[in-house]
Coordinates of C-alpha atoms in Angstrom, one line a residue:
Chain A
X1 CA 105.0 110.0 113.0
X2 CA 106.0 106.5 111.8
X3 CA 109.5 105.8 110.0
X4 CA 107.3 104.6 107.1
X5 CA 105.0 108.7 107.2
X6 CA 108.7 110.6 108.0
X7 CA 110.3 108.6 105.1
X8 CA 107.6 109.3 102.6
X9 CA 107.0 113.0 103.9
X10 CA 110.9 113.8 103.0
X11 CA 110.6 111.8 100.1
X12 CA 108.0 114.5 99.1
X13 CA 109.7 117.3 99.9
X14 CA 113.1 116.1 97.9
X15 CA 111.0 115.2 94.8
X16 CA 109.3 118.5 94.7
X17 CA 113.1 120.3 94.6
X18 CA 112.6 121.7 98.5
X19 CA 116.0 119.4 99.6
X20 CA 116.6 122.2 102.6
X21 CA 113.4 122.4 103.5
X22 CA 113.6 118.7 103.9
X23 CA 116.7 118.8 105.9
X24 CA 115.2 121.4 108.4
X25 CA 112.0 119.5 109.3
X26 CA 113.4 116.1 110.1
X27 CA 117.4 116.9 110.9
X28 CA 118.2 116.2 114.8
X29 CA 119.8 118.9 116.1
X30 CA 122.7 116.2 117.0
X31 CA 122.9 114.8 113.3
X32 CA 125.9 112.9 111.9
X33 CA 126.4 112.9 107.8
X34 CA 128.9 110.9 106.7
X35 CA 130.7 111.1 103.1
X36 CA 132.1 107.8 101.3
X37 CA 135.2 109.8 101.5
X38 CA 137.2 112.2 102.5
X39 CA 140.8 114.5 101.2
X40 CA 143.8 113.9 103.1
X41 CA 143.7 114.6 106.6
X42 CA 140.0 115.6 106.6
X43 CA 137.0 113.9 108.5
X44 CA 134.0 112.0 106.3
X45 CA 131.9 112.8 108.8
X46 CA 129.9 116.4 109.8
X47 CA 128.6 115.9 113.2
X48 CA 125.8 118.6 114.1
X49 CA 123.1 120.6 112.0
X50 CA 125.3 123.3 112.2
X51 CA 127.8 121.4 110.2
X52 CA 125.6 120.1 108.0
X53 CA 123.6 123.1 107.1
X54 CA 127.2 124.3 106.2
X55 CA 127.9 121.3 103.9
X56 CA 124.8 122.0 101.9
X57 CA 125.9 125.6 101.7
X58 CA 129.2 124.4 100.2
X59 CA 128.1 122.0 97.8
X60 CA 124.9 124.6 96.6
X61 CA 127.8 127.2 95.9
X62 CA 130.1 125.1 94.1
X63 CA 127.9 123.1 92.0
X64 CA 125.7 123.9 89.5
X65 CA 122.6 122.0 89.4
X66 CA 120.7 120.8 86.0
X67 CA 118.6 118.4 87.4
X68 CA 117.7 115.9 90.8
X69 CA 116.2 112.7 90.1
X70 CA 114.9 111.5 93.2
X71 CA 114.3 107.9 93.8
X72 CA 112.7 106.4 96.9
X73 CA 112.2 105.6 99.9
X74 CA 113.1 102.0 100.5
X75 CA 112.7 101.4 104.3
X76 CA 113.3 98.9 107.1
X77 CA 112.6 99.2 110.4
X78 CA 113.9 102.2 111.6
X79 CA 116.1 103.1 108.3
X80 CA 115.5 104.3 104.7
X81 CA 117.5 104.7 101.7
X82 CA 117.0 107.2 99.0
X83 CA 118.5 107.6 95.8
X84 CA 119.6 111.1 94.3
X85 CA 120.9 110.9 90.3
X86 CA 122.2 114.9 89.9
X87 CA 123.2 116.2 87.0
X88 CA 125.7 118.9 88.1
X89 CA 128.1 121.3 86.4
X90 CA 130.9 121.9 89.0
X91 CA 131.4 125.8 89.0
X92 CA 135.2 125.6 89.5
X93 CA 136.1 123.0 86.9
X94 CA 133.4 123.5 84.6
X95 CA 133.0 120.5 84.3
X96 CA 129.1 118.5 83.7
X97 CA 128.7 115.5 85.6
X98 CA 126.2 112.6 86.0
X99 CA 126.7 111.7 89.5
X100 CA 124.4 109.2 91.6
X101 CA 124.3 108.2 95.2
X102 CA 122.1 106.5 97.7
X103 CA 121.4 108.4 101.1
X104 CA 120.7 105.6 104.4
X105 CA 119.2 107.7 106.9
X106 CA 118.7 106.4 110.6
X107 CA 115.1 108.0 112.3
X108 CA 115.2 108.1 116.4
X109 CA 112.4 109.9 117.9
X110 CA 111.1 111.3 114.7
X111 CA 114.0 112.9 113.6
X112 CA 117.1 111.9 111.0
X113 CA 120.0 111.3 113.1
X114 CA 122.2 109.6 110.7
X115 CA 122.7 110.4 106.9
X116 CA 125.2 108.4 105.4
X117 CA 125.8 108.5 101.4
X118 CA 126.6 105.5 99.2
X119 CA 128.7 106.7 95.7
X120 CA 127.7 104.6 92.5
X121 CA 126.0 104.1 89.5
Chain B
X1 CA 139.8 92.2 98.1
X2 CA 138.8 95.8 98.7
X3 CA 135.3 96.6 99.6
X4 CA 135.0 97.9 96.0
X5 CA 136.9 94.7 94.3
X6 CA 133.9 92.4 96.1
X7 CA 131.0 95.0 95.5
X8 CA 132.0 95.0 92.1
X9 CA 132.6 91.0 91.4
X10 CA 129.1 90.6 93.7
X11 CA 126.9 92.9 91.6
X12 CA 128.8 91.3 88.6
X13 CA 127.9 88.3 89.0
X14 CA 124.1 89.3 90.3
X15 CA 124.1 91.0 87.1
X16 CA 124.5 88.1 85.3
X17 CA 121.8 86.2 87.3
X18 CA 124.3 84.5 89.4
X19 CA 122.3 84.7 92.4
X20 CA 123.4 81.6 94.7
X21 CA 127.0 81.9 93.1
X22 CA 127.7 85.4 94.6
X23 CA 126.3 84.5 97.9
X24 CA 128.3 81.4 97.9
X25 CA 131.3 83.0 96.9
X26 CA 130.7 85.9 99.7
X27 CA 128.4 85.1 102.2
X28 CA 130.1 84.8 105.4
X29 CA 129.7 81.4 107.5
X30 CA 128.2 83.8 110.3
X31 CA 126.2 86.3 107.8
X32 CA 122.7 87.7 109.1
X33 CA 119.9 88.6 106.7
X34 CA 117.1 91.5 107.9
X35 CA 114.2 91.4 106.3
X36 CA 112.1 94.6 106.5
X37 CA 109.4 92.8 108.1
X38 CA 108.2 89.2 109.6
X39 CA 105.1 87.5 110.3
X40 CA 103.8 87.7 114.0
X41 CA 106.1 85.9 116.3
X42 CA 108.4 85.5 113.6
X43 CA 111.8 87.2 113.2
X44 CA 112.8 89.2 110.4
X45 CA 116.3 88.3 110.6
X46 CA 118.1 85.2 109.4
X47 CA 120.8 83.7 111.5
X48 CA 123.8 82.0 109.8
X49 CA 124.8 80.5 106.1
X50 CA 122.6 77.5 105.9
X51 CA 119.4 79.7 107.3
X52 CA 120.3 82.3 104.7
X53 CA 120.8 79.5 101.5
X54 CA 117.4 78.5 102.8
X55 CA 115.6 81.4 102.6
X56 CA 116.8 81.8 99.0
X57 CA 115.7 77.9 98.3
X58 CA 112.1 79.0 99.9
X59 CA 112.1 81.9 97.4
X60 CA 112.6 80.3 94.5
X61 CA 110.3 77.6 95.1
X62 CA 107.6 80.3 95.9
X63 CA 108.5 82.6 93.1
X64 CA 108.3 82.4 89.0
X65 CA 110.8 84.8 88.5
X66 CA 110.4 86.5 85.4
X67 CA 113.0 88.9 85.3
X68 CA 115.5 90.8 87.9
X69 CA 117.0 93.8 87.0
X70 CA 119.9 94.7 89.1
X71 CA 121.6 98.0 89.9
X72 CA 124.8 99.3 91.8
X73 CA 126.6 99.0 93.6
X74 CA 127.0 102.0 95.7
X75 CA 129.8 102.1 98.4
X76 CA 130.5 103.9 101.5
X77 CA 133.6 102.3 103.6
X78 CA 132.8 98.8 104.5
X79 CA 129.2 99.2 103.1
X80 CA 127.2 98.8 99.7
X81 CA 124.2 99.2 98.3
X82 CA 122.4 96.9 95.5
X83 CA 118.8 97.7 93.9
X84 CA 117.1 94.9 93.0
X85 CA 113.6 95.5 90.4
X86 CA 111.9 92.1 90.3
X87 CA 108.9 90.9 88.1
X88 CA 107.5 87.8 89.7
X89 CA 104.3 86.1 89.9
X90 CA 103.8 84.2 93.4
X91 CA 103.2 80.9 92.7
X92 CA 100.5 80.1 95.7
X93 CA 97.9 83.0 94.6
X94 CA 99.5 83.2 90.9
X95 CA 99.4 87.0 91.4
X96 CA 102.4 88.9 89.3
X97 CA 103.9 91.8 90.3
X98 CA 106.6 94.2 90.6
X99 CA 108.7 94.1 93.5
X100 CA 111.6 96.5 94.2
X101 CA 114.1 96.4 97.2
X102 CA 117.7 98.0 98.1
X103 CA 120.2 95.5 100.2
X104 CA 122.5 97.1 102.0
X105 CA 125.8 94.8 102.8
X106 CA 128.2 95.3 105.5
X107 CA 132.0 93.4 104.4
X108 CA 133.9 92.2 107.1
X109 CA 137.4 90.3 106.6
X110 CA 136.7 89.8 102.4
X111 CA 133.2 88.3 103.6
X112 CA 129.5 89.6 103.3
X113 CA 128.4 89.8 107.3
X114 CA 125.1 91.6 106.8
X115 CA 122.6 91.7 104.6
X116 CA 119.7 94.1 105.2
X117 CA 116.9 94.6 103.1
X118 CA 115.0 97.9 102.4
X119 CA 111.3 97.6 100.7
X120 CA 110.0 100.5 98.3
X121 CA 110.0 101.4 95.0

């Protein structure tokens, strides 16, 4: 598969709600997400699908989600960015949230080896 | 300047329609612009401040811009992310249409190193 068919195939699979699913098919076993920031102490980056898998995990059990708008992709070469605007109640707080970020993901051999997520909006 | 002091004054003064002005005021001497794609035998990337200035001089003599709509940005270390939504007509076939890309800019020493842009939309 081409960057341009992986990008537009996990594109589908966010917009749809399936975000795990996603993960699964095109995470490399060897994949490195990075935060825009981390506590005190801690590392912004998860390296492995192990890892990863167990960030989801973490974020799915402490957030409450309203709604995903999924934007994208936007690609170049062998890069593309998506956009995710959640609206989110976090469990522990209670508190509702807008929150948006862009995702820049790096393909090598057909799989996502790089996600790394841009805070904003 | 932080990364997110010069994010913020760059997409400011995009936002404004200050175009040249924020790549004046941030372009590095040494920046390099990616293009998604380039002609045959041509390269996608731009080498440099006065190649850069004119690619932006080729554009706007190319383009009828009739409106930009600009969002971000969205920051992860020494990264950000802009959207760009354009509504042009290209002056040579006088066809108008909607045009929407990310850039995503790497800061190095208070200066913009890297511009990269994404295609989609």
């Amino acid at each position: 598969m081409t960057v341009q068919e992986i990008a537009a195939d996990f594109a589908a699979l966010c917009k749809a709600g399936n975000f795990a699913e996603a993960g699964e098919k095109y995470w490399s076993a060897d994949i490195v997400s990075v935060e825009p920031g981390a506590p005190p102490g801690g590392d912004s980056a998860s390296h492995g699908i192990d890892a990863v898998r167990a960030k989801g995990v973490w974020w799915y059990d402490n957030h409450e989600v309203h709604g995903i708008d999924v934007q994208g992709p936007y690609i170049n070469g062998d890069q593309f960015i998506m956009r995710f605007k959640m609206d989110v109640t976090m469990k522990a707080s209670g508190t509702r949230m807008q929150m948006e970020e862009d995702a820049l993901y790096t393909v090598e051999d057909g799989k996502i080896v790089e996600e790394r997520f841009f805070f904003g909006g």
